[in-house]
Structures are given as structure tokens and as C-alpha cells.
Short mmCIF file of C-alpha atoms and ligand atoms in Angstrom, two decimals:
data_model
loop_
_atom_site.label_atom_id
_atom_site.label_comp_id
_atom_site.label_asym_id
_atom_site.label_seq_id
_atom_site.Cartn_x
_atom_site.Cartn_y
_atom_site.Cartn_z
CA UNK A 1 42.23 165.13 2.03
CA UNK A 2 40.16 166.62 -0.72
CA UNK A 3 36.95 164.99 -1.80
CA UNK A 4 38.09 164.27 -5.33
CA UNK A 5 41.24 162.49 -4.07
CA UNK A 6 39.25 160.09 -1.81
CA UNK A 7 36.71 158.31 -4.02
CA UNK A 8 36.45 155.35 -1.58
CA UNK A 9 35.84 157.50 1.38
CA UNK A 10 32.29 157.76 2.63
CA UNK A 11 31.39 161.33 3.54
CA UNK A 12 28.93 162.65 6.03
CA UNK A 13 27.92 165.82 7.79
CA UNK A 14 28.70 165.49 11.44
CA UNK A 15 26.55 167.22 14.06
CA UNK A 16 28.89 170.25 14.19
CA UNK A 17 28.38 170.88 10.48
CA UNK A 18 32.06 170.27 9.60
CA UNK A 19 32.55 168.08 6.52
CA UNK A 20 34.59 165.05 7.34
CA UNK A 21 35.57 161.72 5.83
CA UNK A 22 35.40 158.23 7.29
CA UNK A 23 37.27 155.94 4.97
CA UNK A 24 36.78 152.13 4.92
CA UNK A 25 39.67 150.55 6.77
CA UNK A 26 39.98 153.37 9.32
CA UNK A 27 40.73 151.92 12.81
CA UNK A 28 38.91 153.25 15.87
CA UNK A 29 38.77 152.30 19.53
CA UNK A 30 35.18 152.07 20.72
CA UNK A 31 33.29 151.31 23.98
CA UNK A 32 30.33 149.04 23.22
CA UNK A 33 27.11 150.03 25.06
CA UNK A 34 24.38 147.84 23.60
CA UNK A 35 23.65 144.93 21.33
CA UNK A 36 21.70 145.50 18.10
CA UNK A 37 18.82 143.18 17.20
CA UNK A 38 21.10 141.23 14.83
CA UNK A 39 23.81 140.74 17.47
CA UNK A 40 26.26 143.57 16.63
CA UNK A 41 27.72 145.78 19.34
CA UNK A 42 26.48 149.38 19.32
CA UNK A 43 28.86 152.28 20.24
CA UNK A 44 28.23 156.03 20.05
CA UNK A 45 31.07 158.33 19.09
CA UNK A 46 31.21 161.91 17.73
CA UNK A 47 27.49 161.95 16.91
CA UNK A 48 27.59 158.63 15.01
CA UNK A 49 26.16 155.25 15.84
CA UNK A 50 28.63 152.48 15.23
CA UNK A 51 27.42 148.91 14.55
CA UNK A 52 30.36 146.66 15.30
CA UNK A 53 30.25 142.96 14.37
CA UNK A 54 31.87 140.63 16.83
CA UNK A 55 31.65 143.07 19.81
CA UNK A 56 29.60 142.76 23.00
CA UNK A 57 28.23 145.35 25.51
CA UNK A 58 30.77 146.33 28.15
CA UNK A 59 33.71 145.59 25.83
CA UNK A 60 36.36 148.02 24.56
CA UNK A 61 37.39 147.04 21.08
CA UNK A 62 39.61 148.28 18.22
CA UNK A 63 37.35 148.21 15.20
CA UNK A 64 37.81 148.80 11.51
CA UNK A 65 35.35 150.79 9.40
CA UNK A 66 33.59 148.67 6.71
CA UNK A 67 31.15 151.25 5.42
CA UNK A 68 29.63 154.51 6.59
CA UNK A 69 26.33 156.15 5.66
CA UNK A 70 25.24 159.54 7.08
CA UNK A 71 25.63 159.12 10.87
CA UNK A 72 25.69 155.34 10.86
CA UNK A 73 28.97 153.32 10.63
CA UNK A 74 29.33 149.64 10.03
CA UNK A 75 32.48 148.27 11.51
CA UNK A 76 34.16 144.99 12.40
CA UNK A 77 36.06 144.40 15.62
CA UNK A 78 39.69 143.57 15.18
CA UNK A 79 41.05 143.46 18.74
CA UNK A 80 39.01 142.89 21.88
CA UNK A 81 40.91 145.14 24.35
CA UNK A 82 38.67 144.29 27.32
CA UNK A 83 36.41 141.34 27.12
CA UNK A 84 32.84 140.75 28.34
CA UNK A 85 32.22 137.78 30.63
CA UNK A 86 29.45 136.77 28.15
CA UNK A 87 32.01 136.15 25.38
CA UNK A 88 32.65 132.57 24.39
CA UNK A 89 35.34 131.19 22.06
CA UNK A 90 33.81 130.58 18.61
CA UNK A 91 33.89 126.96 17.38
CA UNK A 92 34.93 128.05 13.93
CA UNK A 93 38.34 129.69 13.44
CA UNK A 94 36.98 132.03 10.76
CA UNK A 95 34.10 133.38 12.86
CA UNK A 96 34.45 137.12 13.16
CA UNK A 97 35.99 137.54 9.68
CA UNK A 98 33.57 135.30 7.71
CA UNK A 99 30.11 136.92 7.32
CA UNK A 100 28.36 133.57 7.36
CA UNK A 101 28.13 133.45 11.14
CA UNK A 102 28.02 136.69 13.12
CA UNK A 103 27.06 135.34 16.56
CA UNK A 104 29.49 132.51 17.30
CA UNK A 105 31.00 134.60 20.16
CA UNK A 106 27.66 134.44 21.99
CA UNK A 107 26.35 131.19 23.49
CA UNK A 108 23.58 129.48 21.59
CA UNK A 109 21.14 130.06 24.48
CA UNK A 110 21.94 133.79 24.47
CA UNK A 111 21.46 133.96 20.68
CA UNK A 112 17.92 132.70 21.19
CA UNK A 113 17.33 135.25 24.00
CA UNK A 114 18.60 137.96 21.73
CA UNK A 115 16.22 136.96 18.91
CA UNK A 116 13.27 136.75 21.34
CA UNK A 117 14.20 140.24 22.75
CA UNK A 118 14.21 141.59 19.25
CA UNK A 119 10.72 140.20 18.57
CA UNK A 120 9.46 141.72 21.81
CA UNK A 121 11.01 145.08 20.82
CA UNK A 122 9.60 145.02 17.27
CA UNK A 123 6.10 144.26 18.67
CA UNK A 124 6.34 146.87 21.39
CA UNK A 125 7.31 149.52 18.82
CA UNK A 126 3.90 148.86 17.23
CA UNK A 127 2.27 148.83 20.70
CA UNK A 128 1.61 145.07 20.52
CA UNK A 129 2.00 142.27 23.15
CA UNK A 130 0.67 138.80 22.44
CA UNK A 131 -1.68 137.13 24.90
CA UNK A 132 0.99 134.40 25.29
CA UNK A 133 4.69 134.35 24.31
CA UNK A 134 5.43 130.91 22.85
CA UNK A 135 8.55 129.05 24.04
CA UNK A 136 11.28 129.45 21.38
CA UNK A 137 11.64 126.42 19.12
CA UNK A 138 15.29 125.52 19.48
CA UNK A 139 17.30 123.51 16.92
CA UNK A 140 20.89 122.33 16.47
CA UNK A 141 23.63 124.92 17.09
CA UNK A 142 25.86 123.60 14.24
CA UNK A 143 25.75 121.25 11.22
CA UNK A 144 22.21 122.26 10.23
CA UNK A 145 22.56 124.07 6.92
CA UNK A 146 21.41 121.86 4.05
CA UNK A 147 21.73 124.53 1.36
CA UNK A 148 24.59 127.00 0.91
CA UNK A 149 25.98 129.45 -1.59
CA UNK A 150 29.75 129.41 -1.78
CA UNK A 151 31.57 132.43 -3.18
CA UNK A 152 34.21 131.65 -5.79
CA UNK A 153 36.44 134.21 -7.50
CA UNK A 154 39.62 134.03 -9.61
CA UNK A 155 42.16 136.53 -8.32
CA UNK A 156 44.01 137.44 -11.58
CA UNK A 157 46.98 139.08 -9.82
CA UNK A 158 47.60 136.23 -7.37
CA UNK A 159 46.63 133.57 -9.99
CA UNK A 160 44.54 131.97 -7.22
CA UNK A 161 40.91 130.92 -6.91
CA UNK A 162 39.33 132.25 -3.68
CA UNK A 163 36.67 129.94 -2.15
CA UNK A 164 34.70 130.95 0.92
CA UNK A 165 31.95 133.31 2.07
CA UNK A 166 31.54 137.06 1.93
CA UNK A 167 32.80 139.05 4.85
CA UNK A 168 30.32 140.95 7.11
CA UNK A 169 28.84 143.94 5.19
CA UNK A 170 31.40 143.36 2.45
CA UNK A 171 31.82 141.94 -0.99
CA UNK A 172 35.28 140.63 -0.19
CA UNK A 173 35.62 136.84 -0.04
CA UNK A 174 36.94 135.43 3.19
CA UNK A 175 38.66 132.15 2.28
CA UNK A 176 37.76 129.33 4.58
CA UNK A 177 38.85 125.73 4.42
CA UNK A 178 35.91 124.11 6.26
CA UNK A 179 32.46 125.15 7.44
CA UNK A 180 30.78 123.59 10.47
CA UNK A 181 27.29 125.00 10.06
CA UNK A 182 26.90 122.86 6.91
CA UNK A 183 25.18 119.47 7.39
CA UNK A 184 27.85 116.74 7.82
CA UNK A 185 27.41 115.35 4.24
CA UNK A 186 28.12 118.79 2.68
CA UNK A 187 31.27 119.56 4.83
CA UNK A 188 33.70 117.29 2.88
CA UNK A 189 32.25 118.44 -0.46
CA UNK A 190 32.88 122.04 0.55
CA UNK A 191 36.36 121.41 2.02
CA UNK A 192 37.78 120.11 -1.27
CA UNK A 193 36.57 122.89 -3.49
CA UNK A 194 39.53 125.20 -3.15
CA UNK A 195 42.05 122.51 -4.14
CA UNK A 196 39.82 121.40 -7.04
CA UNK A 197 39.33 124.86 -8.50
CA UNK A 198 42.99 125.81 -8.00
CA UNK A 199 43.94 122.86 -10.16
CA UNK A 200 41.76 124.10 -13.05
CA UNK A 201 43.29 125.23 -16.33
CA UNK A 202 40.71 127.94 -16.94
CA UNK A 203 39.52 129.14 -13.51
CA UNK A 204 38.59 132.53 -14.99
CA UNK A 205 35.21 131.19 -16.04
CA UNK A 206 34.17 130.06 -12.57
CA UNK A 207 31.12 131.63 -10.92
CA UNK A 208 29.69 130.77 -7.51
CA UNK A 209 28.82 127.25 -6.26
CA UNK A 210 25.62 126.10 -4.50
CA UNK A 211 25.53 123.02 -2.37
CA UNK A 212 22.38 121.06 -1.61
CA UNK A 213 21.61 118.18 0.62
CA UNK A 214 18.44 116.05 0.98
CA UNK A 215 17.64 112.76 -0.66
CA UNK A 216 20.75 113.41 -2.74
CA UNK A 217 23.71 115.73 -2.33
CA UNK A 218 24.27 118.11 -5.20
CA UNK A 219 26.72 120.73 -6.36
CA UNK A 220 25.71 123.47 -8.76
CA UNK A 221 28.49 125.39 -10.52
CA UNK A 222 27.84 128.69 -12.22
CA UNK A 223 30.18 129.47 -15.03
CA UNK A 224 30.47 132.49 -17.29
CA UNK A 225 31.88 130.61 -20.34
CA UNK A 226 32.16 126.98 -21.32
CA UNK A 227 34.38 125.02 -18.97
CA UNK A 228 37.65 123.66 -20.35
CA UNK A 229 37.28 119.94 -21.14
CA UNK A 230 39.96 118.93 -18.70
CA UNK A 231 38.36 121.01 -15.89
CA UNK A 232 34.98 119.53 -16.55
CA UNK A 233 36.52 116.05 -16.37
CA UNK A 234 38.08 116.92 -12.97
CA UNK A 235 34.79 118.32 -11.67
CA UNK A 236 32.92 115.21 -12.76
CA UNK A 237 35.51 113.02 -11.04
CA UNK A 238 35.29 115.11 -7.89
CA UNK A 239 31.50 114.85 -7.81
CA UNK A 240 31.64 111.05 -8.41
CA UNK A 241 34.21 110.64 -5.60
CA UNK A 242 31.95 112.57 -3.18
CA UNK A 243 28.66 110.91 -4.44
CA UNK A 244 27.37 114.30 -5.42
CA UNK A 245 25.08 115.14 -8.38
CA UNK A 246 26.59 117.77 -10.66
CA UNK A 247 24.46 120.63 -11.98
CA UNK A 248 25.83 123.28 -14.26
CA UNK A 249 24.49 126.76 -15.01
CA UNK A 250 25.92 128.84 -17.81
CA UNK A 251 23.40 131.09 -19.55
CA UNK A 252 19.92 130.02 -18.61
CA UNK A 253 18.46 127.66 -16.04
CA UNK A 254 20.61 125.12 -14.05
CA UNK A 255 20.90 121.81 -15.90
CA UNK A 256 21.83 118.43 -14.40
CA UNK A 257 25.00 117.03 -15.86
CA UNK A 258 23.34 113.63 -16.01
CA UNK A 259 19.77 113.28 -17.20
CA UNK A 260 17.28 112.15 -14.55
CA UNK A 261 19.09 113.82 -11.58
CA UNK A 262 16.64 114.85 -8.84
CA UNK A 263 16.74 116.82 -5.63
CA UNK A 264 14.31 116.45 -2.81
CA UNK A 265 13.74 116.30 0.93
CA UNK A 266 11.42 114.39 3.16
CA UNK A 267 9.06 115.72 5.85
CA UNK A 268 9.48 112.61 7.92
CA UNK A 269 6.69 113.07 10.47
CA UNK A 270 4.14 113.49 7.59
CA UNK A 271 5.74 110.94 5.24
CA UNK A 272 5.70 113.66 2.59
CA UNK A 273 8.34 114.02 -0.14
CA UNK A 274 9.19 117.42 -1.65
CA UNK A 275 11.12 117.52 -4.89
CA UNK A 276 12.88 120.70 -5.94
CA UNK A 277 15.49 122.10 -8.28
CA UNK A 278 18.41 124.50 -7.77
CA UNK A 279 17.01 128.01 -7.60
CA UNK A 280 13.82 127.00 -5.75
CA UNK A 281 13.20 128.34 -2.22
CA UNK A 282 13.96 125.55 0.30
CA UNK A 283 14.04 126.06 4.06
CA UNK A 284 17.68 125.66 5.09
CA UNK A 285 17.29 123.82 8.38
CA UNK A 286 15.59 120.40 8.03
CA UNK A 287 15.01 119.82 11.74
CA UNK A 288 13.67 123.32 12.39
CA UNK A 289 11.51 123.18 9.28
CA UNK A 290 9.68 120.11 10.60
CA UNK A 291 9.28 121.73 14.03
CA UNK A 292 7.99 124.90 12.40
CA UNK A 293 5.42 122.98 10.29
CA UNK A 294 4.21 121.03 13.33
CA UNK A 295 3.75 124.30 15.34
CA UNK A 296 2.04 126.08 12.44
CA UNK A 297 -0.42 123.17 12.01
CA UNK A 298 -1.12 123.13 15.76
CA UNK A 299 -1.71 126.91 15.87
CA UNK A 300 -3.97 126.76 12.74
CA UNK A 301 -5.96 124.09 14.58
CA UNK A 302 -8.01 123.25 11.50
CA UNK A 303 -11.19 121.17 11.63
CA UNK A 304 -11.05 118.15 9.34
CA UNK A 305 -13.73 119.64 7.06
CA UNK A 306 -11.99 123.01 6.80
CA UNK A 307 -10.86 124.94 3.71
CA UNK A 308 -7.48 126.47 4.50
CA UNK A 309 -5.36 129.09 2.61
CA UNK A 310 -1.54 128.79 2.29
CA UNK A 311 -0.02 131.98 0.89
CA UNK A 312 3.58 132.18 -0.35
CA UNK A 313 3.42 128.40 -0.54
CA UNK A 314 6.61 127.65 -2.46
CA UNK A 315 6.91 123.91 -3.24
CA UNK A 316 4.10 122.95 -0.87
CA UNK A 317 6.27 122.78 2.29
CA UNK A 318 3.28 123.62 4.54
CA UNK A 319 0.44 122.92 2.05
CA UNK A 320 1.09 119.19 1.67
CA UNK A 321 1.20 118.24 5.42
CA UNK A 322 -1.84 120.53 5.94
CA UNK A 323 -3.69 118.78 3.13
CA UNK A 324 -3.43 115.58 5.15
CA UNK A 325 -5.57 117.16 7.90
CA UNK A 326 -8.24 119.22 6.15
CA UNK A 327 -10.84 119.11 3.39
CA UNK A 328 -9.08 121.47 1.00
CA UNK A 329 -5.94 123.59 0.83
CA UNK A 330 -5.74 126.51 -1.56
CA UNK A 331 -2.06 127.29 -2.03
CA UNK A 332 -0.75 130.43 -3.74
CA UNK A 333 2.74 131.27 -5.07
CA UNK A 334 4.30 133.85 -7.32
CA UNK A 335 6.99 131.79 -9.08
CA UNK A 336 5.42 129.70 -11.87
CA UNK A 337 8.19 127.16 -12.09
CA UNK A 338 7.82 126.39 -8.39
CA UNK A 339 4.13 125.94 -8.82
CA UNK A 340 4.78 123.30 -11.54
CA UNK A 341 6.90 121.35 -9.01
CA UNK A 342 4.43 122.00 -6.18
CA UNK A 343 1.62 120.45 -8.22
CA UNK A 344 3.84 117.50 -9.09
CA UNK A 345 4.71 117.15 -5.40
CA UNK A 346 0.99 117.00 -4.52
CA UNK A 347 0.40 114.33 -7.10
CA UNK A 348 3.44 112.29 -6.09
CA UNK A 349 2.17 112.35 -2.46
CA UNK A 350 -1.36 111.49 -3.62
CA UNK A 351 -2.83 114.65 -2.22
CA UNK A 352 -5.63 115.69 -4.61
CA UNK A 353 -7.24 118.14 -2.15
CA UNK A 354 -4.58 120.82 -2.51
CA UNK A 355 -5.08 123.30 -5.32
CA UNK A 356 -2.21 125.58 -6.39
CA UNK A 357 -2.72 129.02 -7.94
CA UNK A 358 -0.34 131.60 -9.34
CA UNK A 359 -0.60 135.17 -8.03
CA UNK A 360 1.52 138.16 -7.25
CA UNK A 361 0.73 138.66 -3.62
CA UNK A 362 1.94 142.22 -3.57
CA UNK A 363 -1.30 142.88 -5.41
CA UNK A 364 -4.89 142.70 -4.00
CA UNK A 365 -6.12 139.10 -3.86
CA UNK A 366 -9.73 139.66 -2.94
CA UNK A 367 -10.98 139.43 -6.58
CA UNK A 368 -9.11 136.16 -7.36
CA UNK A 369 -11.68 133.40 -8.07
CA UNK A 370 -10.05 131.11 -5.50
CA UNK A 371 -10.40 133.76 -2.78
CA UNK A 372 -14.22 133.92 -2.95
CA UNK A 373 -15.41 130.89 -1.01
CA UNK A 374 -14.07 131.73 2.40
CA UNK A 375 -11.47 130.08 4.60
CA UNK A 376 -11.46 128.70 8.12
CA UNK A 377 -7.82 129.64 8.53
CA UNK A 378 -4.87 130.99 6.57
CA UNK A 379 -1.08 130.56 6.77
CA UNK A 380 1.30 133.02 5.24
CA UNK A 381 5.08 132.81 4.94
CA UNK A 382 6.22 135.84 2.96
CA UNK A 383 9.75 137.02 2.09
CA UNK A 384 11.50 139.69 4.25
CA UNK A 385 9.41 142.51 2.80
CA UNK A 386 6.36 141.05 4.62
CA UNK A 387 2.81 141.03 3.37
CA UNK A 388 1.08 144.26 4.16
CA UNK A 389 -1.34 144.07 1.17
CA UNK A 390 -2.13 140.42 1.89
CA UNK A 391 -3.02 140.88 5.55
CA UNK A 392 -5.40 143.65 4.66
CA UNK A 393 -7.06 141.29 2.19
CA UNK A 394 -7.21 138.48 4.74
CA UNK A 395 -9.02 140.84 7.13
CA UNK A 396 -11.44 141.76 4.35
CA UNK A 397 -12.06 138.07 3.61
CA UNK A 398 -12.83 137.73 7.33
CA UNK A 399 -10.46 134.77 7.82
CA UNK A 400 -10.93 134.01 11.50
CA UNK A 401 -7.51 132.52 12.22
CA UNK A 402 -4.17 133.52 10.68
CA UNK A 403 -0.72 132.00 11.28
CA UNK A 404 2.02 134.29 10.07
CA UNK A 405 5.55 132.78 9.60
CA UNK A 406 8.20 135.47 9.13
CA UNK A 407 11.93 135.86 8.53
CA UNK A 408 11.77 139.49 9.53
CA UNK A 409 10.36 140.46 12.92
CA UNK A 410 10.04 144.14 11.90
CA UNK A 411 7.68 143.40 8.97
CA UNK A 412 5.85 140.83 11.03
CA UNK A 413 5.14 143.41 13.71
CA UNK A 414 4.08 145.98 11.13
CA UNK A 415 1.65 143.55 9.44
CA UNK A 416 0.34 142.27 12.78
CA UNK A 417 -0.49 145.87 13.69
CA UNK A 418 -2.59 146.14 10.51
CA UNK A 419 -4.55 143.07 11.57
CA UNK A 420 -5.01 144.38 15.10
CA UNK A 421 -6.42 147.64 13.72
CA UNK A 422 -8.91 145.43 11.86
CA UNK A 423 -10.11 143.81 15.09
CA UNK A 424 -7.77 140.79 15.36
CA UNK A 425 -6.14 139.67 18.56
CA UNK A 426 -2.43 138.74 18.76
CA UNK A 427 -2.90 135.41 20.46
CA UNK A 428 0.64 133.97 20.39
CA UNK A 429 4.06 134.74 19.05
CA UNK A 430 7.49 133.30 19.40
CA UNK A 431 10.87 132.79 17.67
CA UNK A 432 12.23 129.76 15.81
CA UNK A 433 15.91 128.94 15.80
CA UNK A 434 16.09 128.44 12.02
CA UNK A 435 19.49 130.16 11.53
CA UNK A 436 21.71 129.45 14.54
CA UNK A 437 24.99 131.43 14.81
CA UNK A 438 23.62 134.13 12.42
CA UNK A 439 21.78 137.35 13.07
CA UNK A 440 18.75 136.16 11.06
CA UNK A 441 15.57 135.45 13.04
CA UNK A 442 12.49 133.43 12.15
CA UNK A 443 9.26 134.00 14.06
CA UNK A 444 5.65 132.86 14.11
CA UNK A 445 2.50 134.63 15.24
CA UNK A 446 -1.13 133.58 15.59
CA UNK A 447 -3.83 136.20 15.09
CA UNK A 448 -7.48 135.43 15.69
CA UNK A 449 -10.65 137.32 15.02
CA UNK A 450 -12.66 137.15 18.30
C1 LIG B 501 9.92 132.46 2.72
S1 LIG B 501 9.50 131.62 1.16
C2 LIG B 501 8.34 130.44 1.79
C3 LIG B 501 8.08 129.28 0.93
C4 LIG B 501 7.34 128.10 1.52
N1 LIG B 501 6.21 128.51 2.38
C5 LIG B 501 8.29 127.18 2.29
O1 LIG B 501 8.12 127.03 3.49
O2 LIG B 501 9.16 126.60 1.67
C6 LIG B 501 8.49 132.81 0.39
C7 LIG B 501 7.86 132.39 -0.87
O3 LIG B 501 7.10 133.49 -1.37
C8 LIG B 501 7.26 133.56 -2.77
N2 LIG B 501 6.98 134.98 -3.16
C9 LIG B 501 7.86 136.04 -2.99
N3 LIG B 501 7.24 137.16 -3.39
C10 LIG B 501 5.99 136.87 -3.81
C11 LIG B 501 4.90 137.59 -4.34
N4 LIG B 501 4.95 138.88 -4.54
N5 LIG B 501 3.78 136.91 -4.68
C12 LIG B 501 3.71 135.54 -4.56
N6 LIG B 501 4.74 134.85 -4.00
C13 LIG B 501 5.85 135.47 -3.67
C14 LIG B 501 8.68 133.08 -3.09
O4 LIG B 501 8.82 132.60 -4.37
C15 LIG B 501 8.82 131.97 -2.05
O5 LIG B 501 8.39 130.77 -2.52
S1 LIG B 502 29.74 130.24 7.73
FE1 LIG B 502 31.07 128.45 8.10
S2 LIG B 502 33.14 129.26 7.80
FE2 LIG B 502 31.84 131.03 8.10
S3 LIG B 502 31.95 131.45 10.30
FE3 LIG B 502 30.20 130.13 9.98
S4 LIG B 502 30.98 128.02 10.31
FE4 LIG B 502 32.74 129.41 9.96
#
């Protein structure tokens, strides 16, 4: 096959130097040798490393190529030809094809072991071992997701609206009729969407849907053009029937369909209420979020007269409970609109000792006026890219105690290594079961300056 005739093929240079193609969709029988840190089976064939979703070590599988880059191939198992004794039957019939859950064929206990092993490996690559490994914080295996983005697309040829989730390493939508990792109140809202949208007169204008649950349940619909009046009426009736707030987003920010609609969640053990809007960052797992906050506050161990820093603070998820225990919290966030709501949250919870500041934390923070007075402890909860610049600054500010919450063990280990090079000790680390059934891992580390 010539190169010009195969635009979808992904080309690579195999070890022997012979040009070859590896088209998406190609089937291949593979022997799985190891498990990757995100739970995919790893096989080695013809000088390439294959990452195969849904496959376990010791298994022989027939897999389909999803994408190939250089010597790395991403694939999905189609047929398990010889099965591992570790394999369990997934609870959800779409697991394996739907990219939402990639670990349902592994027991929940093993998923946690896998995430812990990944954290150990990431630290050991940096030459780090904590003084103590913390016990994993374990949450519910299913029915935990209180926020979800649902893929919606009108298939012009089939005259059919697809509703579901993206496949693993793919843009294709896997249509699913129900989803058991959603919290119970969102499951029926999700389950009726396909029938609703397929009854629309102008489904071409539909974008994706986001579902939220907390004090209220809400549905946000993105649309590319104005909705047909009859479709809007059906959508409103659907939301009323399911007791769901409707939010709409055309061009611009999400708007509630009815004035005064609010979204929020409670941190029950602190009697704190957090209000938010669609688009704001909100931790997806309510139970694990509370467990995570409790552990972070315990590890920070602040004295009542302390001044504590909360970086990447979002809506005040850590800052507000922390403010109940210390003299002052300085909380910093990069998204202005979230800061507006974070300040309102502090006021609504009558916490006047938390002060919110706007800053881009990929830039040095040492010169910021709020950074000058010194802190007894700091908490940081950055996005996946981590916080290399910030940890260097925290060391310069001589913050004696740092709790680092991370959704990416690789950047956590990298940043912890920066702090160790500055004289810190890695006191504790452990994983949090924030995203059960998925390859995503949440972790926490405590670093102290002896
Ligand atoms: C993982 S979320 C944590 C939010 C909050 N701590 C919570 O528990 O809900 C990371 C936060 O960092 C913010 N962020 C991302 N990049 C940033 C940057 N360069 N500077 C400041 N904040 C940033 C995001 O807006 C988001 O609120
Ligand atoms: S995200 Fe939902 S539908 Fe997809 S595999 Fe998980 S439980 Fe099933």
C-alpha cells in the first residue's frame, strides 16, 4: 500500500529500518506481559510496545489497533482467547468499549493496588521513598460520579443522535443506555437522553451535555444554534419531570433557563456549603472529597494561630474547612470567575479569615504581596501538569510543612524531588480512590522541612 493511498494509516520506522504501516482497525493476536500504570495490558511485538485496554498479564487476546505513534501502539482487546484468573466480569455491559471505565475487568481492591504500585514506581524513578506509606483512602466502587460530560452527536447519514461516552483513545462515541458510575440521582436523567434527543426536530444543533448533582441536580446542554421552539419545550418538560435544573450554553457562558437557579454541594463534616456554576472545577466524588479534605487537614496539622497557604484553591474546597481551624488562610487561584464564587462562598459560610488572591501559579509567586508574611504550612492541588515553579517558591519561602494533592503521580514525584533537593523530607504519601473503575489516580504527599 503506497503512502499516499493510506492517509489514515499511521506510519513508523521499525527496528529493521523497513518502512511499514499500521492502520487503525488492524487486528493482532498479542500475549500480554505486564500491566501499565493506568491498567492497560502491555505486549511487545516486532519492536513495538502495545498498550491494550481491557487486557491483563498472562492473557492472549485478539486486539484492534486504535492509534500508533513511532514504536508505541494503542489497541483495544476484542476477544480474550485465554483468560487470566484475575479477570472479573464487569458490572457494566459497555465496559471495554466505553472509554469511561477502563478497569472494570479488575476487582476494586486490585485497582487500588495498581494505583498504589504506580505511585511507588513514580517515586522510585525519582529515587524517593516516603518515611511512611499511608493506607489508601478507599471510596465507593460505583455510583460515585456527581459530575459527568456526556457526548452527543447527530449522525446525519443514520439520522440518529448518538448519546454516550468516547471510546478508549478515540473520538468515536460509544452509545450507552445507562451508566452505573453516576450517582443514583443522575442515572435516570442520563438514561432518558437518547430517546429525548432522538425525538427532536432539529437535532443538528445539539452539542454535548453536562450533568451535575449536589444540592440540586442540573443538566447543561451545549448547542451550536438556537434550539427549535418545540425541542426546547420538550427539554424543559424532561427537566421538570426529572426535577432537574436546565442550563443552556450557546455562544458565551452557561445560563440557567430559569433565573435564580443555583448549584452547590455540602462538606457535611464541616457544615460548609460550596456554591458553583457549570464550568467550575468541582471534585467528582463527594465521599472521597470529604475523606481527602480530612486527611489533608490532619497532615497539615496546623496550630490554631497559624497562617496557612492554599494554592490552586478553586472554589474554596480546602480553604473553607481549613479556615475553621486556623488564624488565616491565604487562598490563590488562576480563574477569576471561580475566585468571585470562592469569596462569596467564604462570606456565605461566615468565614472572614480566608483571603483569596488571583495569580497564575505557573509564574513565580515569591514577589506577590500576599506571599511575604510567611506561612506555617501550605497545601497545593494543581492540575495534571503539576507545580514545578510553585514548589521551588515554597522552598524559597521556607514553608515548613507542605501537603501536595495530585491527580498525576508522575508530576507529583517530579515536584517532590525538587523539594527533596531543597532539604525537605518526604514524610508520607498514599493514593486516594477518587476515580474508581478508571485509570486515573489521585494521591497525596506530605513534605516537611526538618
Ligand atoms: C485540581 S483543581 C483543584 C481545585 C480545588 N483545590 C478543589 O479541591 O476543588 C486545580 C485548580 O487549579 C486552577 N489552576 C490551574 N492552572 C492554574 C494556574 N496556572 N494558576 C493558578 N491556578 C490554576 C484551576 O482553575 C483549578 O481550580
Ligand atoms: S462510564 Fe458508565 S457506561 Fe461507560 S463503562 Fe463506565 S459505567 Fe459503563
